């Protein structure tokens, strides 16, 4: 609405003066944001499309209202549904946290029993999924197999297309959280040429995953409790992170009302990238490349000269420290007591020490993120580097589902479809090939 009168001070509005026309517009402010579509009234003449914002990579655009995860990047705060990540990591299991993310409250005893039972009884995959797995080359990256088999699940559960049916959505929660570890472990077993191990419903979520990964000939696989706990905590730490690249993919692709398995495959594909979930893999490769402590100064020099990045450092949101990195660092000590110290830890610690004192990193507020130490724990637990993004995806599945479910029930949401600033040619006529 264009306004001529001076707005009263203290109003929850924003006055915008278009200096091209001298007109002032008053737009409402809600939750410290203005609606981008309110800017469309700002025009030089009536034929104009209207003002838009230009925001590549969504640096300053809220794409949704959400009640799931809160991050204060400057203060290093991460909360799921109001609960600090530190408390959830200490006091809850991954399945409790998954329930919390999806339903908004921590489960009571009976709710947890039912939830656990539902997830546990949906860990098996259709036998034909094994054939899909078998079709991959022997050295296929497990994340590629994971992404593809997630998408393949949509063909086994066509009723999941009924995304507006709450019961179908429930089934999707059970199936995707239940089957993610099975697909992940099968991808690993395929890559090492080992027979697939079926889920063991007597084990915990993390324990069952370890069994499907590592069981050989023992009649009953008993996971090491410290490893089992560490993995469960890692799943919690990775469970959600508000509108990150893969959650945005889940919401964006899901907004087309495609089935949830296809949307989850898109989210997992986003997570595969080295700037997102692939970073922990990249950290390990980087540490291997550095090799010894003596090579660190040369490596840091190269990074500062723009010849690569210090992987596991920096974050779009955290500009103080990543609270998950602090929890993982402690967890690493517990795991290394069992497994022995990962020799790359010394290089990582030294890298962190040097980087945190170096003006380049200090000035840009670059701190270790969740991926800097998680890879070291995974490696000590004998997960091959290729499996790191897959491990991330298992934990993140509950977050993707919570984001997807919230998106579907949000009356403000429509199919995600950004605008562009068109800078291409004006209309021109095609010249026949013979004359070009
Ligand atoms: N090493 C060296 N320099 C870096 C790094 C890094 N890891 N991260 C950022 N910078 C520098 C950039 O070169 C840039 O410098 P400049 O201002 O001189 O050009 C400045 O810091 C800002 O960097 P941006 O890329 O603009 O920051 P952005 O918020 O877009 O990127 C990101 C965040 C992608 C995480 C980035 O820090 C990065 O690439 N880190 C390494 C990869 C990584 O660890 N990813 C995991 C993220 S956590 C997760 O997904 C779970």
CSV table of N, CA, C and O in Angstrom, one decimal, residues 277-394:
chain,number,residue,atom,x,y,z
A,277,UNK,N,27.3,-32.7,3.2
A,277,UNK,CA,27.6,-33.9,4.0
A,277,UNK,C,28.8,-34.7,3.5
A,277,UNK,O,29.3,-35.5,4.2
A,278,UNK,N,29.3,-34.3,2.3
A,278,UNK,CA,30.5,-34.9,1.9
A,278,UNK,C,31.8,-34.3,2.5
A,278,UNK,O,32.9,-34.8,2.3
A,279,UNK,N,31.6,-33.3,3.4
A,279,UNK,CA,32.7,-32.6,4.0
A,279,UNK,C,33.5,-33.5,4.9
A,279,UNK,O,34.8,-33.4,4.9
A,280,UNK,N,32.9,-34.4,5.6
A,280,UNK,CA,33.6,-35.3,6.6
A,280,UNK,C,34.6,-36.2,5.8
A,280,UNK,O,35.7,-36.5,6.3
A,281,UNK,N,34.1,-36.6,4.6
A,281,UNK,CA,34.9,-37.5,3.8
A,281,UNK,C,36.1,-36.6,3.3
A,281,UNK,O,37.3,-37.1,3.3
A,282,UNK,N,35.8,-35.4,2.9
A,282,UNK,CA,36.8,-34.5,2.4
A,282,UNK,C,37.9,-34.2,3.5
A,282,UNK,O,39.1,-34.1,3.2
A,283,UNK,N,37.4,-34.1,4.7
A,283,UNK,CA,38.4,-33.8,5.8
A,283,UNK,C,39.4,-35.0,6.0
A,283,UNK,O,40.6,-34.7,6.0
A,284,UNK,N,38.9,-36.2,5.9
A,284,UNK,CA,39.8,-37.4,6.0
A,284,UNK,C,40.8,-37.4,4.9
A,284,UNK,O,42.0,-37.7,5.1
A,285,UNK,N,40.3,-37.1,3.7
A,285,UNK,CA,41.2,-37.1,2.5
A,285,UNK,C,42.2,-36.0,2.7
A,285,UNK,O,43.4,-36.2,2.4
A,286,UNK,N,41.8,-34.9,3.2
A,286,UNK,CA,42.7,-33.7,3.4
A,286,UNK,C,43.8,-34.1,4.4
A,286,UNK,O,45.0,-33.9,4.2
A,287,UNK,N,43.3,-34.7,5.6
A,287,UNK,CA,44.3,-35.1,6.6
A,287,UNK,C,45.3,-36.1,6.1
A,287,UNK,O,46.5,-36.0,6.4
A,288,UNK,N,44.8,-37.0,5.2
A,288,UNK,CA,45.7,-38.0,4.6
A,288,UNK,C,46.7,-37.3,3.7
A,288,UNK,O,47.9,-37.7,3.7
A,289,UNK,N,46.2,-36.3,3.0
A,289,UNK,CA,47.1,-35.6,2.0
A,289,UNK,C,48.2,-34.8,2.8
A,289,UNK,O,49.3,-34.8,2.4
A,290,UNK,N,47.8,-34.2,3.9
A,290,UNK,CA,48.8,-33.4,4.7
A,290,UNK,C,49.8,-34.4,5.2
A,290,UNK,O,51.0,-34.1,5.2
A,291,UNK,N,49.4,-35.5,5.7
A,291,UNK,CA,50.3,-36.6,6.1
A,291,UNK,C,51.0,-36.5,7.4
A,291,UNK,O,50.9,-37.3,8.3
A,292,UNK,N,51.8,-35.4,7.6
A,292,UNK,CA,52.5,-35.2,8.8
A,292,UNK,C,52.3,-33.7,9.3
A,292,UNK,O,52.0,-32.8,8.5
A,293,UNK,N,52.6,-33.6,10.6
A,293,UNK,CA,52.4,-32.2,11.2
A,293,UNK,C,53.3,-31.2,10.5
A,293,UNK,O,52.9,-30.0,10.4
A,294,UNK,N,54.5,-31.6,10.1
A,294,UNK,CA,55.4,-30.7,9.4
A,294,UNK,C,54.9,-30.0,8.2
A,294,UNK,O,55.2,-28.9,7.8
A,295,UNK,N,53.9,-30.7,7.5
A,295,UNK,CA,53.4,-30.2,6.3
A,295,UNK,C,52.2,-29.2,6.5
A,295,UNK,O,51.7,-28.6,5.6
A,296,UNK,N,51.8,-29.0,7.8
A,296,UNK,CA,50.7,-28.2,8.1
A,296,UNK,C,50.9,-26.7,7.6
A,296,UNK,O,50.0,-26.2,6.9
A,297,UNK,N,52.0,-26.1,8.0
A,297,UNK,CA,52.2,-24.7,7.6
A,297,UNK,C,52.1,-24.5,6.1
A,297,UNK,O,51.4,-23.5,5.7
A,298,UNK,N,52.7,-25.4,5.4
A,298,UNK,CA,52.6,-25.2,3.9
A,298,UNK,C,51.2,-25.4,3.4
A,298,UNK,O,50.7,-24.6,2.5
A,299,UNK,N,50.4,-26.3,4.0
A,299,UNK,CA,49.0,-26.5,3.6
A,299,UNK,C,48.2,-25.3,4.0
A,299,UNK,O,47.4,-24.8,3.1
A,300,UNK,N,48.4,-24.7,5.2
A,300,UNK,CA,47.6,-23.5,5.6
A,300,UNK,C,48.0,-22.4,4.6
A,300,UNK,O,47.1,-21.6,4.2
A,301,UNK,N,49.2,-22.3,4.2
A,301,UNK,CA,49.6,-21.2,3.3
A,301,UNK,C,48.9,-21.3,2.0
A,301,UNK,O,48.3,-20.4,1.5
A,302,UNK,N,48.8,-22.6,1.5
A,302,UNK,CA,48.1,-22.8,0.2
A,302,UNK,C,46.6,-22.4,0.3
A,302,UNK,O,46.0,-21.8,-0.6
A,303,UNK,N,46.0,-22.8,1.5
A,303,UNK,CA,44.6,-22.5,1.7
A,303,UNK,C,44.4,-20.9,1.7
A,303,UNK,O,43.5,-20.4,1.0
A,304,UNK,N,45.3,-20.3,2.3
A,304,UNK,CA,45.2,-18.8,2.4
A,304,UNK,C,45.4,-18.1,1.0
A,304,UNK,O,44.9,-17.1,0.8
A,305,UNK,N,46.1,-18.8,0.2
A,305,UNK,CA,46.3,-18.3,-1.2
A,305,UNK,C,45.2,-18.7,-2.1
A,305,UNK,O,45.3,-18.6,-3.3
A,306,UNK,N,44.2,-19.4,-1.5
A,306,UNK,CA,43.0,-19.8,-2.3
A,306,UNK,C,43.2,-21.0,-3.1
A,306,UNK,O,42.4,-21.3,-4.0
A,307,UNK,N,44.2,-21.8,-2.7
A,307,UNK,CA,44.5,-23.1,-3.5
A,307,UNK,C,43.7,-24.3,-2.9
A,307,UNK,O,44.2,-25.4,-2.8
A,308,UNK,N,42.6,-24.0,-2.3
A,308,UNK,CA,41.8,-25.1,-1.6
A,308,UNK,C,41.3,-24.6,-0.3
A,308,UNK,O,41.6,-23.5,0.1
A,309,UNK,N,40.4,-25.4,0.3
A,309,UNK,CA,39.8,-25.0,1.5
A,309,UNK,C,40.2,-25.9,2.7
A,309,UNK,O,40.6,-27.0,2.4
A,310,UNK,N,40.2,-25.3,3.9
A,310,UNK,CA,40.4,-26.2,5.0
A,310,UNK,C,39.1,-26.9,5.3
A,310,UNK,O,38.2,-26.3,5.9
A,311,UNK,N,39.0,-28.1,4.9
A,311,UNK,CA,37.7,-28.8,5.0
A,311,UNK,C,37.4,-29.0,6.5
A,311,UNK,O,38.3,-29.3,7.3
A,312,UNK,N,36.1,-29.0,6.8
A,312,UNK,CA,35.7,-29.1,8.2
A,312,UNK,C,35.7,-27.8,8.9
A,312,UNK,O,35.5,-27.8,10.1
A,313,UNK,N,36.1,-26.8,8.2
A,313,UNK,CA,36.1,-25.4,8.8
A,313,UNK,C,35.1,-24.5,8.1
A,313,UNK,O,34.9,-24.6,6.9
A,314,UNK,N,34.5,-23.6,8.9
A,314,UNK,CA,33.6,-22.7,8.3
A,314,UNK,C,32.2,-23.2,8.3
A,314,UNK,O,32.0,-24.4,8.3
A,315,UNK,N,31.3,-22.3,8.4
A,315,UNK,CA,29.8,-22.7,8.3
A,315,UNK,C,29.0,-21.4,7.9
A,315,UNK,O,29.4,-20.3,8.3
A,316,UNK,N,28.0,-21.7,7.1
A,316,UNK,CA,27.2,-20.6,6.7
A,316,UNK,C,26.5,-19.9,7.9
A,316,UNK,O,26.3,-18.7,7.9
A,317,UNK,N,26.2,-20.6,8.9
A,317,UNK,CA,25.4,-20.1,10.0
A,317,UNK,C,26.3,-19.8,11.3
A,317,UNK,O,26.3,-18.8,11.9
A,318,UNK,N,27.1,-20.8,11.6
A,318,UNK,CA,27.9,-20.7,12.9
A,318,UNK,C,29.1,-19.8,12.6
A,318,UNK,O,29.9,-20.1,11.8
A,319,UNK,N,29.2,-18.7,13.3
A,319,UNK,CA,30.3,-17.8,13.2
A,319,UNK,C,31.0,-17.6,14.5
A,319,UNK,O,31.8,-16.7,14.7
A,320,UNK,N,30.8,-18.5,15.4
A,320,UNK,CA,31.5,-18.5,16.7
A,320,UNK,C,32.1,-19.9,16.9
A,320,UNK,O,33.3,-20.0,16.9
A,321,UNK,N,31.3,-20.9,17.1
A,321,UNK,CA,31.7,-22.2,17.1
A,321,UNK,C,30.5,-23.1,16.8
A,321,UNK,O,29.4,-22.7,17.0
A,322,UNK,N,30.8,-24.3,16.3
A,322,UNK,CA,29.7,-25.2,16.1
A,322,UNK,C,29.5,-26.1,17.3
A,322,UNK,O,30.4,-26.9,17.6
A,323,UNK,N,28.4,-26.0,18.0
A,323,UNK,CA,28.3,-26.7,19.3
A,323,UNK,C,28.4,-28.2,19.1
A,323,UNK,O,28.8,-29.0,20.0
A,324,UNK,N,28.1,-28.7,17.9
A,324,UNK,CA,28.2,-30.2,17.7
A,324,UNK,C,29.7,-30.6,17.7
A,324,UNK,O,30.0,-31.7,18.1
A,325,UNK,N,30.5,-29.7,17.2
A,325,UNK,CA,32.0,-30.0,17.1
A,325,UNK,C,32.5,-30.3,18.5
A,325,UNK,O,33.3,-31.2,18.8
A,326,UNK,N,32.0,-29.4,19.5
A,326,UNK,CA,32.5,-29.6,20.9
A,326,UNK,C,32.1,-30.9,21.5
A,326,UNK,O,32.9,-31.6,22.1
A,327,UNK,N,30.9,-31.4,21.2
A,327,UNK,CA,30.4,-32.6,21.7
A,327,UNK,C,31.2,-33.8,21.1
A,327,UNK,O,31.6,-34.7,21.7
A,328,UNK,N,31.4,-33.7,19.8
A,328,UNK,CA,32.1,-34.7,19.0
A,328,UNK,C,33.6,-34.9,19.5
A,328,UNK,O,34.1,-36.0,19.6
A,329,UNK,N,34.2,-33.8,19.9
A,329,UNK,CA,35.6,-33.8,20.3
A,329,UNK,C,35.7,-34.7,21.6
A,329,UNK,O,36.5,-35.5,21.7
A,330,UNK,N,34.7,-34.5,22.5
A,330,UNK,CA,34.6,-35.3,23.7
A,330,UNK,C,34.4,-36.8,23.4
A,330,UNK,O,35.0,-37.7,24.0
A,331,UNK,N,33.4,-37.0,22.5
A,331,UNK,CA,33.0,-38.3,22.1
A,331,UNK,C,34.3,-39.1,21.5
A,331,UNK,O,34.4,-40.3,21.8
A,332,UNK,N,35.1,-38.3,20.8
A,332,UNK,CA,36.2,-38.9,20.2
A,332,UNK,C,37.1,-39.6,21.2
A,332,UNK,O,37.7,-40.7,21.1
A,333,UNK,N,37.3,-38.9,22.4
A,333,UNK,CA,38.2,-39.4,23.4
A,333,UNK,C,37.7,-40.8,23.9
A,333,UNK,O,38.4,-41.7,24.1
A,334,UNK,N,36.3,-40.9,24.1
A,334,UNK,CA,35.7,-42.1,24.6
A,334,UNK,C,36.0,-43.3,23.5
A,334,UNK,O,36.4,-44.4,23.9
A,335,UNK,N,35.8,-42.9,22.3
A,335,UNK,CA,35.9,-44.0,21.2
A,335,UNK,C,37.4,-44.4,21.1
A,335,UNK,O,37.7,-45.6,21.0
A,336,UNK,N,38.3,-43.4,21.2
A,336,UNK,CA,39.7,-43.7,21.0
A,336,UNK,C,40.3,-44.6,22.2
A,336,UNK,O,41.2,-45.3,22.1
A,337,UNK,N,39.6,-44.5,23.4
A,337,UNK,CA,40.0,-45.3,24.5
A,337,UNK,C,39.8,-46.8,24.1
A,337,UNK,O,40.5,-47.7,24.6
A,338,UNK,N,38.8,-47.1,23.3
A,338,UNK,CA,38.5,-48.5,22.9
A,338,UNK,C,39.3,-48.8,21.7
A,338,UNK,O,39.9,-49.9,21.6
A,339,UNK,N,39.3,-47.9,20.7
A,339,UNK,CA,39.9,-48.3,19.4
A,339,UNK,C,41.4,-48.0,19.3
A,339,UNK,O,42.1,-48.4,18.4
A,340,UNK,N,41.9,-47.2,20.3
A,340,UNK,CA,43.3,-46.7,20.1
A,340,UNK,C,43.2,-45.4,19.3
A,340,UNK,O,42.2,-45.1,18.6
A,341,UNK,N,44.2,-44.5,19.5
A,341,UNK,CA,44.1,-43.2,19.0
A,341,UNK,C,44.3,-43.2,17.5
A,341,UNK,O,45.2,-43.9,16.9
A,342,UNK,N,43.4,-42.5,16.8
A,342,UNK,CA,43.6,-42.3,15.3
A,342,UNK,C,44.8,-41.4,15.1
A,342,UNK,O,44.7,-40.2,15.6
A,343,UNK,N,45.8,-41.8,14.4
A,343,UNK,CA,47.0,-41.0,14.2
A,343,UNK,C,46.7,-39.6,13.5
A,343,UNK,O,47.4,-38.7,13.7
A,344,UNK,N,45.6,-39.6,12.8
A,344,UNK,CA,45.3,-38.4,12.1
A,344,UNK,C,44.7,-37.3,13.1
A,344,UNK,O,44.7,-36.1,12.8
A,345,UNK,N,44.4,-37.8,14.3
A,345,UNK,CA,43.9,-36.8,15.3
A,345,UNK,C,44.9,-35.8,15.6
A,345,UNK,O,44.6,-34.6,15.8
A,346,UNK,N,46.2,-36.2,15.7
A,346,UNK,CA,47.2,-35.2,16.1
A,346,UNK,C,47.3,-34.1,15.0
A,346,UNK,O,47.5,-33.0,15.3
A,347,UNK,N,47.2,-34.6,13.7
A,347,UNK,CA,47.3,-33.6,12.7
A,347,UNK,C,46.1,-32.6,12.8
A,347,UNK,O,46.2,-31.4,12.6
A,348,UNK,N,44.9,-33.2,13.0
A,348,UNK,CA,43.7,-32.4,13.1
A,348,UNK,C,43.8,-31.4,14.3
A,348,UNK,O,43.4,-30.2,14.1
A,349,UNK,N,44.3,-31.9,15.4
A,349,UNK,CA,44.4,-31.0,16.6
A,349,UNK,C,45.3,-29.8,16.3
A,349,UNK,O,45.1,-28.7,16.6
A,350,UNK,N,46.5,-30.2,15.6
A,350,UNK,CA,47.4,-29.2,15.3
A,350,UNK,C,46.9,-28.2,14.3
A,350,UNK,O,47.1,-26.9,14.4
A,351,UNK,N,46.2,-28.7,13.3
A,351,UNK,CA,45.5,-27.8,12.3
A,351,UNK,C,44.6,-26.9,13.0
A,351,UNK,O,44.6,-25.7,12.7
A,352,UNK,N,43.8,-27.4,13.9
A,352,UNK,CA,42.8,-26.5,14.6
A,352,UNK,C,43.5,-25.5,15.3
A,352,UNK,O,43.1,-24.3,15.3
A,353,UNK,N,44.6,-25.9,16.0
A,353,UNK,CA,45.3,-24.9,16.9
A,353,UNK,C,45.9,-23.8,16.0
A,353,UNK,O,45.7,-22.6,16.3
A,354,UNK,N,46.5,-24.2,14.9
A,354,UNK,CA,47.1,-23.2,14.0
A,354,UNK,C,46.1,-22.3,13.4
A,354,UNK,O,46.2,-21.0,13.4
A,355,UNK,N,45.0,-22.9,12.9
A,355,UNK,CA,44.0,-22.1,12.2
A,355,UNK,C,43.3,-21.1,13.1
A,355,UNK,O,43.0,-20.0,12.8
A,356,UNK,N,43.1,-21.6,14.4
A,356,UNK,CA,42.3,-20.7,15.3
A,356,UNK,C,43.2,-19.5,15.7
A,356,UNK,O,42.6,-18.5,16.3
A,357,UNK,N,44.5,-19.6,15.5
A,357,UNK,CA,45.3,-18.4,15.8
A,357,UNK,C,45.7,-17.6,14.6
A,357,UNK,O,46.3,-16.5,14.7
A,358,UNK,N,45.3,-18.1,13.4
A,358,UNK,CA,45.7,-17.4,12.2
A,358,UNK,C,44.7,-16.3,11.8
A,358,UNK,O,43.5,-16.6,11.8
A,359,UNK,N,45.2,-15.1,11.5
A,359,UNK,CA,44.4,-14.0,11.2
A,359,UNK,C,43.3,-14.3,10.1
A,359,UNK,O,42.2,-13.9,10.2
A,360,UNK,N,43.8,-15.1,9.1
A,360,UNK,CA,42.9,-15.4,7.9
A,360,UNK,C,41.6,-16.0,8.4
A,360,UNK,O,40.5,-15.6,8.1
A,361,UNK,N,41.8,-17.0,9.3
A,361,UNK,CA,40.6,-17.8,9.8
A,361,UNK,C,39.8,-17.0,10.8
A,361,UNK,O,38.6,-17.0,10.9
A,362,UNK,N,40.6,-16.3,11.7
A,362,UNK,CA,39.9,-15.5,12.8
A,362,UNK,C,39.1,-14.4,12.2
A,362,UNK,O,37.9,-14.3,12.5
A,363,UNK,N,39.6,-13.7,11.2
A,363,UNK,CA,38.9,-12.6,10.6
A,363,UNK,C,37.6,-13.1,9.9
A,363,UNK,O,36.6,-12.4,9.9
A,364,UNK,N,37.7,-14.2,9.3
A,364,UNK,CA,36.5,-14.7,8.6
A,364,UNK,C,35.6,-15.6,9.4
A,364,UNK,O,34.6,-16.2,9.0
A,365,UNK,N,35.9,-15.6,10.7
A,365,UNK,CA,35.1,-16.4,11.7
A,365,UNK,C,35.0,-17.9,11.3
A,365,UNK,O,33.9,-18.4,11.2
A,366,UNK,N,36.1,-18.5,10.9
A,366,UNK,CA,36.1,-19.9,10.5
A,366,UNK,C,36.5,-20.8,11.7
A,366,UNK,O,37.6,-20.7,12.2
A,367,UNK,N,35.6,-21.6,12.1
A,367,UNK,CA,35.8,-22.5,13.2
A,367,UNK,C,35.5,-24.0,12.8
A,367,UNK,O,34.9,-24.2,11.7
A,368,UNK,N,36.0,-25.0,13.5
A,368,UNK,CA,35.7,-26.3,13.1
A,368,UNK,C,34.2,-26.6,13.1
A,368,UNK,O,33.5,-26.1,14.0
A,369,UNK,N,33.7,-27.2,12.1
A,369,UNK,CA,32.3,-27.6,12.1
A,369,UNK,C,32.1,-29.1,12.5
A,369,UNK,O,33.1,-29.7,12.8
A,370,UNK,N,30.9,-29.5,12.4
A,370,UNK,CA,30.6,-30.9,12.9
A,370,UNK,C,31.4,-32.0,12.2
A,370,UNK,O,31.7,-33.0,12.7
A,371,UNK,N,31.8,-31.6,11.0
A,371,UNK,CA,32.5,-32.7,10.2
A,371,UNK,C,34.0,-32.8,10.5
A,371,UNK,O,34.7,-33.7,10.0
A,372,UNK,N,34.6,-31.8,11.2
A,372,UNK,CA,36.0,-31.8,11.4
A,372,UNK,C,36.5,-33.0,12.2
A,372,UNK,O,37.5,-33.6,11.8
A,373,UNK,N,35.7,-33.4,13.2
A,373,UNK,CA,36.2,-34.5,14.0
A,373,UNK,C,35.3,-35.8,13.8
A,373,UNK,O,35.7,-36.9,14.2
A,374,UNK,N,34.1,-35.6,13.2
A,374,UNK,CA,33.3,-36.8,13.1
A,374,UNK,C,34.0,-37.9,12.3
A,374,UNK,O,33.9,-39.1,12.6
A,375,UNK,N,34.6,-37.5,11.2
A,375,UNK,CA,35.3,-38.4,10.3
A,375,UNK,C,36.4,-39.3,11.1
A,375,UNK,O,36.5,-40.5,10.8
A,376,UNK,N,37.0,-38.6,12.0
A,376,UNK,CA,38.1,-39.3,12.8
A,376,UNK,C,37.5,-40.5,13.6
A,376,UNK,O,38.0,-41.5,13.7
A,377,UNK,N,36.3,-40.2,14.2
A,377,UNK,CA,35.6,-41.2,15.0
A,377,UNK,C,35.1,-42.3,14.1
A,377,UNK,O,35.3,-43.5,14.3
A,378,UNK,N,34.5,-41.9,12.9
A,378,UNK,CA,34.0,-42.9,12.0
A,378,UNK,C,35.2,-43.8,11.6
A,378,UNK,O,35.0,-45.1,11.5
A,379,UNK,N,36.3,-43.2,11.3
A,379,UNK,CA,37.5,-44.0,10.8
A,379,UNK,C,37.9,-45.0,11.9
A,379,UNK,O,38.2,-46.1,11.6
A,380,UNK,N,38.0,-44.5,13.1
A,380,UNK,CA,38.4,-45.3,14.2
A,380,UNK,C,37.4,-46.5,14.4
A,380,UNK,O,37.8,-47.6,14.9
A,381,UNK,N,36.1,-46.3,14.1
A,381,UNK,CA,35.1,-47.3,14.2
A,381,UNK,C,35.2,-48.2,12.9
A,381,UNK,O,34.2,-49.0,12.8
A,382,UNK,N,36.1,-48.0,12.1
A,382,UNK,CA,36.4,-48.9,10.9
A,382,UNK,C,35.4,-48.6,9.8
A,382,UNK,O,35.2,-49.5,8.9
A,383,UNK,N,34.7,-47.5,9.8
A,383,UNK,CA,33.9,-47.2,8.6
A,383,UNK,C,34.8,-46.6,7.5
A,383,UNK,O,35.6,-45.7,7.8
A,384,UNK,N,34.7,-47.2,6.3
A,384,UNK,CA,35.5,-46.6,5.2
A,384,UNK,C,35.1,-45.2,4.9
A,384,UNK,O,33.9,-44.8,5.2
A,385,UNK,N,36.0,-44.4,4.4
A,385,UNK,CA,35.7,-42.9,4.2
A,385,UNK,C,34.5,-42.7,3.3
A,385,UNK,O,33.7,-41.8,3.6
A,386,UNK,N,34.3,-43.6,2.3
A,386,UNK,CA,33.2,-43.5,1.4
A,386,UNK,C,31.8,-43.5,2.2
A,386,UNK,O,30.8,-43.1,1.7
A,387,UNK,N,31.8,-44.2,3.3
A,387,UNK,CA,30.6,-44.4,4.1
A,387,UNK,C,30.2,-43.1,4.9
A,387,UNK,O,29.1,-43.0,5.4
A,388,UNK,N,31.1,-42.2,5.0
A,388,UNK,CA,30.8,-41.0,6.0
A,388,UNK,C,29.6,-40.3,5.6
A,388,UNK,O,28.7,-40.0,6.5
A,389,UNK,N,29.4,-39.9,4.3
A,389,UNK,CA,28.2,-39.1,4.0
A,389,UNK,C,26.9,-40.0,4.2
A,389,UNK,O,25.9,-39.5,4.6
A,390,UNK,N,27.1,-41.3,4.1
A,390,UNK,CA,25.9,-42.2,4.3
A,390,UNK,C,25.5,-42.2,5.8
A,390,UNK,O,24.3,-42.2,6.1
A,391,UNK,N,26.5,-42.2,6.6
A,391,UNK,CA,26.3,-42.2,8.1
A,391,UNK,C,25.5,-40.9,8.4
A,391,UNK,O,24.6,-40.9,9.2
A,392,UNK,N,26.0,-39.8,7.8
A,392,UNK,CA,25.3,-38.5,8.0
A,392,UNK,C,23.9,-38.6,7.6
A,392,UNK,O,22.9,-38.2,8.3
A,393,UNK,N,23.6,-39.2,6.5
A,393,UNK,CA,22.3,-39.3,5.9
A,393,UNK,C,21.3,-40.1,6.8
A,393,UNK,O,20.2,-39.8,7.0
A,394,UNK,N,21.9,-41.2,7.5
A,394,UNK,CA,21.0,-42.0,8.4
A,394,UNK,C,20.5,-41.1,9.5
A,394,UNK,O,19.3,-41.0,9.8
